[in-house]
mmCIF file of C-alpha atoms and ligand atoms in Angstrom:
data_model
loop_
_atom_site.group_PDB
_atom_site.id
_atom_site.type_symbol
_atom_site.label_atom_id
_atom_site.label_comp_id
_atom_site.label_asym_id
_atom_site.label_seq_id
_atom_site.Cartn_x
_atom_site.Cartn_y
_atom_site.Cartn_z
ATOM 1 C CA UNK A 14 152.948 -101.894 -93.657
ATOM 2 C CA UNK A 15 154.306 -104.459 -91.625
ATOM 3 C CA UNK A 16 153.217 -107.916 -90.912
ATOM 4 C CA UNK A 17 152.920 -109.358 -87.278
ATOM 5 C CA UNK A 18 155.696 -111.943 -87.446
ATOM 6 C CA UNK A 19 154.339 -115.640 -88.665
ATOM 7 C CA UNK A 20 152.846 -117.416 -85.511
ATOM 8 C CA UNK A 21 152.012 -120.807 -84.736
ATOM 9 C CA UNK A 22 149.464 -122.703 -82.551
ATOM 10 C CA UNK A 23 150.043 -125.701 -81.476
ATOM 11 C CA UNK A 24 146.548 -127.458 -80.006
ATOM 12 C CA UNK A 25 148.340 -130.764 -79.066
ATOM 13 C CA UNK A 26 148.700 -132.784 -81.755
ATOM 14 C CA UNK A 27 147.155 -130.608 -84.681
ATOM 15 C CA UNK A 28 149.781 -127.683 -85.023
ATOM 16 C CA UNK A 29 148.213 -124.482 -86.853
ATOM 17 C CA UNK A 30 151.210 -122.239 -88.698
ATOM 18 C CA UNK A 31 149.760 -118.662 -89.563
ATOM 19 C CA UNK A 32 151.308 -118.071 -93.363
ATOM 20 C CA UNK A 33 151.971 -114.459 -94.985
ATOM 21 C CA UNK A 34 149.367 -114.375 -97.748
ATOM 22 C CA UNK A 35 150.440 -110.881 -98.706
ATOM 23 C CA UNK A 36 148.333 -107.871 -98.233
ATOM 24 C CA UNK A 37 145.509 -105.789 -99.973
ATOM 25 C CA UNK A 38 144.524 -102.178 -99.752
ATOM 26 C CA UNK A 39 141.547 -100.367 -101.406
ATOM 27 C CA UNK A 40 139.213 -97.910 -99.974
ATOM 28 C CA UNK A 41 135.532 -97.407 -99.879
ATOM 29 C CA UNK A 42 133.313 -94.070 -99.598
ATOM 30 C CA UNK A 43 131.224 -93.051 -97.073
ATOM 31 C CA UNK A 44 129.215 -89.997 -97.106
ATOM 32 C CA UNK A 45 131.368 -87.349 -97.245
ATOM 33 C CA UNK A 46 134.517 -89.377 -96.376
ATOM 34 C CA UNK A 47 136.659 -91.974 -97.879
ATOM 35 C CA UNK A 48 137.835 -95.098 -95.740
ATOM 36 C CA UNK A 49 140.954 -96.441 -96.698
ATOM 37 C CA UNK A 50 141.595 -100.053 -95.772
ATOM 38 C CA UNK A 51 144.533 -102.542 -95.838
ATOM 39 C CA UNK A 52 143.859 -105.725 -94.848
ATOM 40 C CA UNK A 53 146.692 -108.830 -93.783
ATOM 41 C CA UNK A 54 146.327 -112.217 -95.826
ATOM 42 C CA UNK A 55 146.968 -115.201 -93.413
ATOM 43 C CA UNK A 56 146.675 -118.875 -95.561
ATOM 44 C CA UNK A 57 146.642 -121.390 -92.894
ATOM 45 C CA UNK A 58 148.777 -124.492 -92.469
ATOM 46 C CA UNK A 59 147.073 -127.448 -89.886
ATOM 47 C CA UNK A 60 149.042 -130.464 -89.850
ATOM 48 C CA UNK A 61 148.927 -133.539 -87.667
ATOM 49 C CA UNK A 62 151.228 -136.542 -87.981
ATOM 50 C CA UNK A 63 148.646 -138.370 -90.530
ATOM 51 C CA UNK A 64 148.457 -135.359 -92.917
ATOM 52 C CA UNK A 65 148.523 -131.792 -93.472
ATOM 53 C CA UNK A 66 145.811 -129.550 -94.965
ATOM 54 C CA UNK A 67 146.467 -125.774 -96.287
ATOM 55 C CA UNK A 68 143.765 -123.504 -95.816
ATOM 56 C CA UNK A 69 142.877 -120.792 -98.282
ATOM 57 C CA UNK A 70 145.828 -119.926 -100.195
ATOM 58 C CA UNK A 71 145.154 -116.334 -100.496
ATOM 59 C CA UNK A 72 145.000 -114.215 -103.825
ATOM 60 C CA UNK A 73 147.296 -115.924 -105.624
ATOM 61 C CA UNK A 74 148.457 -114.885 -109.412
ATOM 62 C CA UNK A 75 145.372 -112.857 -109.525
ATOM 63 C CA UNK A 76 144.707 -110.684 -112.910
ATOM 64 C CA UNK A 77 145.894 -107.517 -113.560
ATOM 65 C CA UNK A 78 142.749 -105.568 -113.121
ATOM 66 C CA UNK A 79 142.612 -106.926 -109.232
ATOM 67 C CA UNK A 80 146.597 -106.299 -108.669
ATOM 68 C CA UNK A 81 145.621 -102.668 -109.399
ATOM 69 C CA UNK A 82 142.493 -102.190 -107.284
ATOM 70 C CA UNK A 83 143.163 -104.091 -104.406
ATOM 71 C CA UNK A 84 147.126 -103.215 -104.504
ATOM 72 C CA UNK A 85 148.022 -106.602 -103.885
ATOM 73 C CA UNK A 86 151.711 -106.894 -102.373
ATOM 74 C CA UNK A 87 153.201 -110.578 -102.787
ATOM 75 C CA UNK A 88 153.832 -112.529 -100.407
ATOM 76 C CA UNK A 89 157.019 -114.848 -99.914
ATOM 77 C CA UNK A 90 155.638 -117.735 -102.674
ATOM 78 C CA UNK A 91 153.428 -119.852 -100.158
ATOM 79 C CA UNK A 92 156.049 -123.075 -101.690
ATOM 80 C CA UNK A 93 158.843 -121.087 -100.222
ATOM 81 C CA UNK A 94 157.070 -120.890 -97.008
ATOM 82 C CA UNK A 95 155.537 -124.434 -96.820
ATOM 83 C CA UNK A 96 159.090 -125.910 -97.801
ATOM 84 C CA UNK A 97 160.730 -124.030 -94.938
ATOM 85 C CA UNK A 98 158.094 -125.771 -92.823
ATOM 86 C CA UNK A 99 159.030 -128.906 -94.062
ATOM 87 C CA UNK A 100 155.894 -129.444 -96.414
ATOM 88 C CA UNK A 101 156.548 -130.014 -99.823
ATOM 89 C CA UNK A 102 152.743 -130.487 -101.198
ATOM 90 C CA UNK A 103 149.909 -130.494 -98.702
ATOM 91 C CA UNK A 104 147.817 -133.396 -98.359
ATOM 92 C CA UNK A 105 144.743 -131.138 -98.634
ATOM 93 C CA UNK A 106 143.412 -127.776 -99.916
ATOM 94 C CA UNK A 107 140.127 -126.152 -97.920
ATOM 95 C CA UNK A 108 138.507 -123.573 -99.281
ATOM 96 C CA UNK A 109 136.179 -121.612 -96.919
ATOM 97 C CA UNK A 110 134.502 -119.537 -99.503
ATOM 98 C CA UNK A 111 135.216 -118.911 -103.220
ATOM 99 C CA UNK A 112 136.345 -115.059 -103.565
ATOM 100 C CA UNK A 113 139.387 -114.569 -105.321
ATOM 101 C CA UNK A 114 141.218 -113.142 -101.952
ATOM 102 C CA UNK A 115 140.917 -116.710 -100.489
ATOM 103 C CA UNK A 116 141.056 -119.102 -103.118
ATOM 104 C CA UNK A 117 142.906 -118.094 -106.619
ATOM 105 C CA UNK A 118 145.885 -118.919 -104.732
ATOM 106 C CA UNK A 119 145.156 -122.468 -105.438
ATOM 107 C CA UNK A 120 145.992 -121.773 -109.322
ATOM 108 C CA UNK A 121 149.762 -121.497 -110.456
ATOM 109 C CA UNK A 122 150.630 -118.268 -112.784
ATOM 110 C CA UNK A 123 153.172 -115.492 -113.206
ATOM 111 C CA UNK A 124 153.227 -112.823 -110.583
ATOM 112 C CA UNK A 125 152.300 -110.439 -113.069
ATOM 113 C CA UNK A 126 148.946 -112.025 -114.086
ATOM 114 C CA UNK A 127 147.198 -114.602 -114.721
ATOM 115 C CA UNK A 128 148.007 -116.432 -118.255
ATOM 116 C CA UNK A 129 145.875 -114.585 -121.108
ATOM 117 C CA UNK A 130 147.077 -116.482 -123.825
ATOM 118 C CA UNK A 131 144.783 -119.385 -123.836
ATOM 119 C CA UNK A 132 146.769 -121.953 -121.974
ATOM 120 C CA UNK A 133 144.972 -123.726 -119.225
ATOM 121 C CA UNK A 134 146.075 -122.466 -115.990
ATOM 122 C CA UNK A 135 147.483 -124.863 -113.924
ATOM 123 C CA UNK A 136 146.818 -126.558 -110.454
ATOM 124 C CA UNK A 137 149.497 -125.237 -107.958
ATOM 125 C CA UNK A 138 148.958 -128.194 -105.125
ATOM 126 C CA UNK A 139 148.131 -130.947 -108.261
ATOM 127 C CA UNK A 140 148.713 -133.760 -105.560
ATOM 128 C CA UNK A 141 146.392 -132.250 -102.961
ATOM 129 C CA UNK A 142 143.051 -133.641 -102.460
ATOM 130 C CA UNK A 143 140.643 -130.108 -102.911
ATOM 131 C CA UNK A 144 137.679 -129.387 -100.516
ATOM 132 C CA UNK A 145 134.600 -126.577 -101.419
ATOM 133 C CA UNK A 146 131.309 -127.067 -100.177
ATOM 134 C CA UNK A 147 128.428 -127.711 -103.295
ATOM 135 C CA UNK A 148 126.521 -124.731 -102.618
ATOM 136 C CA UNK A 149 129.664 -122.063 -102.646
ATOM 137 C CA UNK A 150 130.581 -124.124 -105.727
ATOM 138 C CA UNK A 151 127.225 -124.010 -107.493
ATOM 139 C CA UNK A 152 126.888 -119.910 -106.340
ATOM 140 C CA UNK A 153 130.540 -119.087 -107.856
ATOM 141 C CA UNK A 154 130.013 -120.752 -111.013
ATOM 142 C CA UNK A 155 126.983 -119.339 -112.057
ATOM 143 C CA UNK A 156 127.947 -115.913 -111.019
ATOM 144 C CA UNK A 157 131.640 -116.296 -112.222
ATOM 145 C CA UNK A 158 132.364 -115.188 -109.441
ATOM 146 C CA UNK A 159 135.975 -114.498 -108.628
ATOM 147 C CA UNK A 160 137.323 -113.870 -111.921
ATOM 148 C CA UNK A 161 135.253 -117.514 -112.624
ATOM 149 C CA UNK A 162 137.559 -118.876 -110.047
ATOM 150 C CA UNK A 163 134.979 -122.185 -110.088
ATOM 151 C CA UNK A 164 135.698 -123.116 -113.725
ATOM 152 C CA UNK A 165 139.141 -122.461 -113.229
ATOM 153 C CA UNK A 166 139.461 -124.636 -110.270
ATOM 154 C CA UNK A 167 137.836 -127.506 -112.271
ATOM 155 C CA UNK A 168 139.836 -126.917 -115.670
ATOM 156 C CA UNK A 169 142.874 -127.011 -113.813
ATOM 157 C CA UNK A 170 142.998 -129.944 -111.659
ATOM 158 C CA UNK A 171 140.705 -131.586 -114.465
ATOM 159 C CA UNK A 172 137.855 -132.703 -111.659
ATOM 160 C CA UNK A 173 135.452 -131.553 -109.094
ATOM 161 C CA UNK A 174 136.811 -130.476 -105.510
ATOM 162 C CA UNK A 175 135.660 -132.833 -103.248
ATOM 163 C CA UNK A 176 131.624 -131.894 -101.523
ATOM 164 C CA UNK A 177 132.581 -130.256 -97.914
ATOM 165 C CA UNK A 178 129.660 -131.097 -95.752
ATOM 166 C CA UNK A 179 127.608 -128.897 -93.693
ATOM 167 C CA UNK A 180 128.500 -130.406 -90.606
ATOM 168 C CA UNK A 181 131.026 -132.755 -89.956
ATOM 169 C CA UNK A 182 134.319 -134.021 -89.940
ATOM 170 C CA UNK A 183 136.636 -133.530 -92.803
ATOM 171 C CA UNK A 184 139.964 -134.878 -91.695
ATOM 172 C CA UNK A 185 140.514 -137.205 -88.484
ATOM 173 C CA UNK A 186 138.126 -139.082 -86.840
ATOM 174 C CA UNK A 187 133.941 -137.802 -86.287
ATOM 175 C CA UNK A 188 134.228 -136.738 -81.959
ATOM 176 C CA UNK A 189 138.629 -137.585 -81.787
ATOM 177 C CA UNK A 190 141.272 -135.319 -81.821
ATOM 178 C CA UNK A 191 143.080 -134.309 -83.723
ATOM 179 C CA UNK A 192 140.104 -133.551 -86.327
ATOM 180 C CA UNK A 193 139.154 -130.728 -88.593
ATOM 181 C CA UNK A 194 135.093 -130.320 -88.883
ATOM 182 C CA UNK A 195 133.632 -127.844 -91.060
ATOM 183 C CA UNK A 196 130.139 -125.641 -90.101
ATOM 184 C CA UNK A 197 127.842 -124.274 -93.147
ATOM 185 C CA UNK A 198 127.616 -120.584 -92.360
ATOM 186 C CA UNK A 199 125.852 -118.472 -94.336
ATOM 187 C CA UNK A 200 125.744 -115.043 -95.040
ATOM 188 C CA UNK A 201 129.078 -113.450 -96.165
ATOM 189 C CA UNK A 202 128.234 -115.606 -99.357
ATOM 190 C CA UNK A 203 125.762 -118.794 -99.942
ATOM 191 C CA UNK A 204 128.442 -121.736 -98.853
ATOM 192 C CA UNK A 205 131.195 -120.420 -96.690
ATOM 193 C CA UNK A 206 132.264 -122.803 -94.062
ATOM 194 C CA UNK A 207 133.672 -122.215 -90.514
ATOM 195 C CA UNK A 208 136.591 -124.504 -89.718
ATOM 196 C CA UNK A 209 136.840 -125.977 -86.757
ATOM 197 C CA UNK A 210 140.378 -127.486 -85.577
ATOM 198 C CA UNK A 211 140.661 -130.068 -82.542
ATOM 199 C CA UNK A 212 143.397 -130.646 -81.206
ATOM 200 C CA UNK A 213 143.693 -132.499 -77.727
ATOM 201 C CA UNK A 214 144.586 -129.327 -75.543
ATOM 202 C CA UNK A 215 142.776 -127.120 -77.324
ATOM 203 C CA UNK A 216 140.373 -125.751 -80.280
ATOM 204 C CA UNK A 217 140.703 -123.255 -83.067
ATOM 205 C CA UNK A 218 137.975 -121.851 -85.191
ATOM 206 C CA UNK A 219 138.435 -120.038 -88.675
ATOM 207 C CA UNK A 220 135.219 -118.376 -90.049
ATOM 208 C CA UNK A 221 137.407 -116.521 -92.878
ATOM 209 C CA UNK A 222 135.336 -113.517 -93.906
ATOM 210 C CA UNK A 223 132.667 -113.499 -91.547
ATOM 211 C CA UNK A 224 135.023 -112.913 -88.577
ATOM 212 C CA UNK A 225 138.344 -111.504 -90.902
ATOM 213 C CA UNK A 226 139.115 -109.340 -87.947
ATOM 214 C CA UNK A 227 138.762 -108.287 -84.277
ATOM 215 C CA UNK A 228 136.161 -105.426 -85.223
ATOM 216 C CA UNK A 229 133.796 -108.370 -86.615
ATOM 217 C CA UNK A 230 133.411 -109.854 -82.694
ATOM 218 C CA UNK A 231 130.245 -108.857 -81.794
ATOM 219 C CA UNK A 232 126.941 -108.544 -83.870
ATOM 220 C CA UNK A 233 127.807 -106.453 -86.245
ATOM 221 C CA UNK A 234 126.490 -105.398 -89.936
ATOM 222 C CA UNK A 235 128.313 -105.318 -92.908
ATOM 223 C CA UNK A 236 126.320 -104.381 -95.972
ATOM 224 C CA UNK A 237 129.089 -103.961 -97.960
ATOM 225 C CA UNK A 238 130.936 -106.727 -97.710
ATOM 226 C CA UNK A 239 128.146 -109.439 -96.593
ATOM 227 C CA UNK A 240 126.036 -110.674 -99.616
ATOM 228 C CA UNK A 241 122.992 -111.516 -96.902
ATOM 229 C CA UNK A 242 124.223 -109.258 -93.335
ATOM 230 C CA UNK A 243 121.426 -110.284 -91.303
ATOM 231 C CA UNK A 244 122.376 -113.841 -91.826
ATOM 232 C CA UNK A 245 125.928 -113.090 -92.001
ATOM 233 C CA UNK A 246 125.352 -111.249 -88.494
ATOM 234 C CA UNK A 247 123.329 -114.576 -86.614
ATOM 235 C CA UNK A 248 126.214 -116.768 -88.210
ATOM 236 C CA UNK A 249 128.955 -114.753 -86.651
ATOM 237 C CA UNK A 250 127.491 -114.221 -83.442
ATOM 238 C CA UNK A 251 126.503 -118.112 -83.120
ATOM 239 C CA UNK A 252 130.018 -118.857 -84.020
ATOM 240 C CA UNK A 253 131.665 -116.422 -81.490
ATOM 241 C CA UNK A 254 129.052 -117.634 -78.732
ATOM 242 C CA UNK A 255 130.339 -121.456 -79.326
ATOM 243 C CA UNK A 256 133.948 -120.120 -79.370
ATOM 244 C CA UNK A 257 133.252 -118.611 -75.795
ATOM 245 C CA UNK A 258 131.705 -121.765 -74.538
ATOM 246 C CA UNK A 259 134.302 -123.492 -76.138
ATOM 247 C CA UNK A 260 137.357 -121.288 -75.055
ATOM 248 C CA UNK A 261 138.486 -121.429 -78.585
ATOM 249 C CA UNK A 262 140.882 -119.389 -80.669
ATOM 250 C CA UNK A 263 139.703 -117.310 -83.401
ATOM 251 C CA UNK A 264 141.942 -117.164 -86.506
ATOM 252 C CA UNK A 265 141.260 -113.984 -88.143
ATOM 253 C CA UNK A 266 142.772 -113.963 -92.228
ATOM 254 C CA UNK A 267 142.773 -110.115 -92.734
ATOM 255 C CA UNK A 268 144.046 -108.607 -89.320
ATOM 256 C CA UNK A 269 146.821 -106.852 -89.234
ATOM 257 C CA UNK A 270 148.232 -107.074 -86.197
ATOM 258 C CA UNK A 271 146.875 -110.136 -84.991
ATOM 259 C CA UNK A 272 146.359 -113.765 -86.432
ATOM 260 C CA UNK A 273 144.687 -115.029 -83.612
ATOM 261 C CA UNK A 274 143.456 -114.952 -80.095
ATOM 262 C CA UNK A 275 141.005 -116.635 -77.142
ATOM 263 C CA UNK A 276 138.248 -114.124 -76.578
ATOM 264 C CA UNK A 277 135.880 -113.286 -73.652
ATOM 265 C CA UNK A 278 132.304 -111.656 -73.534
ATOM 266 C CA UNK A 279 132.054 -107.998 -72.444
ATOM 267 C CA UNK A 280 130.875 -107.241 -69.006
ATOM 268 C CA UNK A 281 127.540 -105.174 -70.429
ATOM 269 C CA UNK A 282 126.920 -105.277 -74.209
ATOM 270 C CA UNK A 283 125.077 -108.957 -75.233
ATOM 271 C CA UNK A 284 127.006 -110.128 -77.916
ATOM 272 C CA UNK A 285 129.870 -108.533 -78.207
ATOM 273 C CA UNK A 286 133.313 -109.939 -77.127
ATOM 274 C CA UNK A 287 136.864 -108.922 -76.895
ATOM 275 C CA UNK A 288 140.428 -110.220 -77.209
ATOM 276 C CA UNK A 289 141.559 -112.114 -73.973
ATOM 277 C CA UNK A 290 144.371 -110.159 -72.624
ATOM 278 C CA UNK A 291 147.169 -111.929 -71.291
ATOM 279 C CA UNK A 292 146.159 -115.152 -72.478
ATOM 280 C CA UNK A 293 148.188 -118.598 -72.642
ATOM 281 C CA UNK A 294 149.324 -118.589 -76.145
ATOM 282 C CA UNK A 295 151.271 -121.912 -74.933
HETATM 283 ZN ZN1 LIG B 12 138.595 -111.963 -97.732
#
């Protein structure tokens, strides 16, 4: 498989660098068939001149079990990639959601598995402030879910994340760019949050699994991989709707061919929208 090469946004300002997270492949059945899938893994970078904030670090060191079933390929080590960028710790670590595909990456380990021998794992970005929001965090630690990615998190940097809200301003200044604001939306799992990145030509919005690729922009339903997919559907399409209005760019983590785009309704079918063609990628 190959990658669409890195890209970058820049929103005037707030710069957004699309990392290689690596990949994973697995396949589901359908009656009578099997679907294969391989999906792209895109951490992002957002930096402004006050600070710089990494965005779900992707799978990580991951344990072996996973590596097998979601044939994980590695990607470049994300320090490799932020150091060529000229970042040698982020100020900040966002997590939209708390499945290991997003977040384990914000654990340090071997490439061939997380630690079994007792020692605590550690924190890979131990200077970077970490955001969850409280109700993703409550979900994933009393489901464990992730591999018990929550009480990992904590053990390793030895406190809480910080409390995302459920809308508002994370980083920069409530109604200035540049800014990042976060949106509770519900549906792929209890607590994910859409990003939201100002900059002062432009906007970006990042709604991680709920729109992970350019089949997911319209109202679509996912049973399989949405824990509540009516929900997940009205949070998607509300999102997408405010991206139109907003002529924002939609990041999408798992596409393969493309990290990100401005989008435009379709001429007949209500909610459903399409990639802009031939739009100013500045
Ligand atoms: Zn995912």
């Amino acid at each position: 498989m190959v990658l669409a090469p890195l890209e970058a946004l820049d929103l005037g300002e707030l710069r957004i660098d699309v990392l290689d997270g690596g990949s994973l492949a697995f396949s589901i059945e359908r009656p009578g068939k099997r679907i294969a899938l391989e999906l792209a893994v895109r951490p992002l970078l957002v930096r402004t001149s006050e600070w710089s904030c990494l965005i779900d670090p992707g799978f990580g060191p991951a344990d072996p079990r996973r590596r097998e079933r979601f044939q994980l390929r590695d990607p470049v080590p994300l320090e490799e990639q932020l150091d060529r960028l000229g970042v040698a710790q982020p100020d900040h670590v966002l997590l939209t959601h708390l499945h290991f595909d997003h977040a384990a990456g914000v654990l340090a380990g071997s490439a061939h598995g997380m630690r079994d021998d007792g020692d605590v794992e550690e924190a890979r970005f131990p200077g970077a402030e970490h955001h969850v929001h409280p109700l993703e965090w409550d979900a994933a630690m009393r489901e464990q879910r992730g591999g018990d990615l929550a009480a990992r998190i904590e053990r390793a940097l030895s406190r809480l994340p910080k409390s995302l809200p459920s809308d508002g301003t994370v980083l920069g200044t409530p109604g200035h760019a540049p800014r990042i604001d976060v949106e509770l939306a519900s549906g792929h799992t209890e607590g994910l949050v859409a990003v939201w990145m100002h900059g002062t030509e432009g906007t970006a919005m990042f709604a991680a699994d709920l729109v992970p690729t350019r089949k997911f922009l319209g109202a679509r339903l996912d049973r399989m991989a949405d824990q509540a997919p009516e929900l997940a559907r009205d949070s998607r399409i509300a999102l997408l709707r405010r991206c139109e209005r907003e002529h924002a760019f939609v990041l999408f983590y798992h596409d393969r061919d493309v990290a990100f785009a401005r989008i435009e309704a379709d001429a007949t079918l209500r909610d459903t929208w399409h990639v802009q063609r031939d739009a100013d990628f500045r």
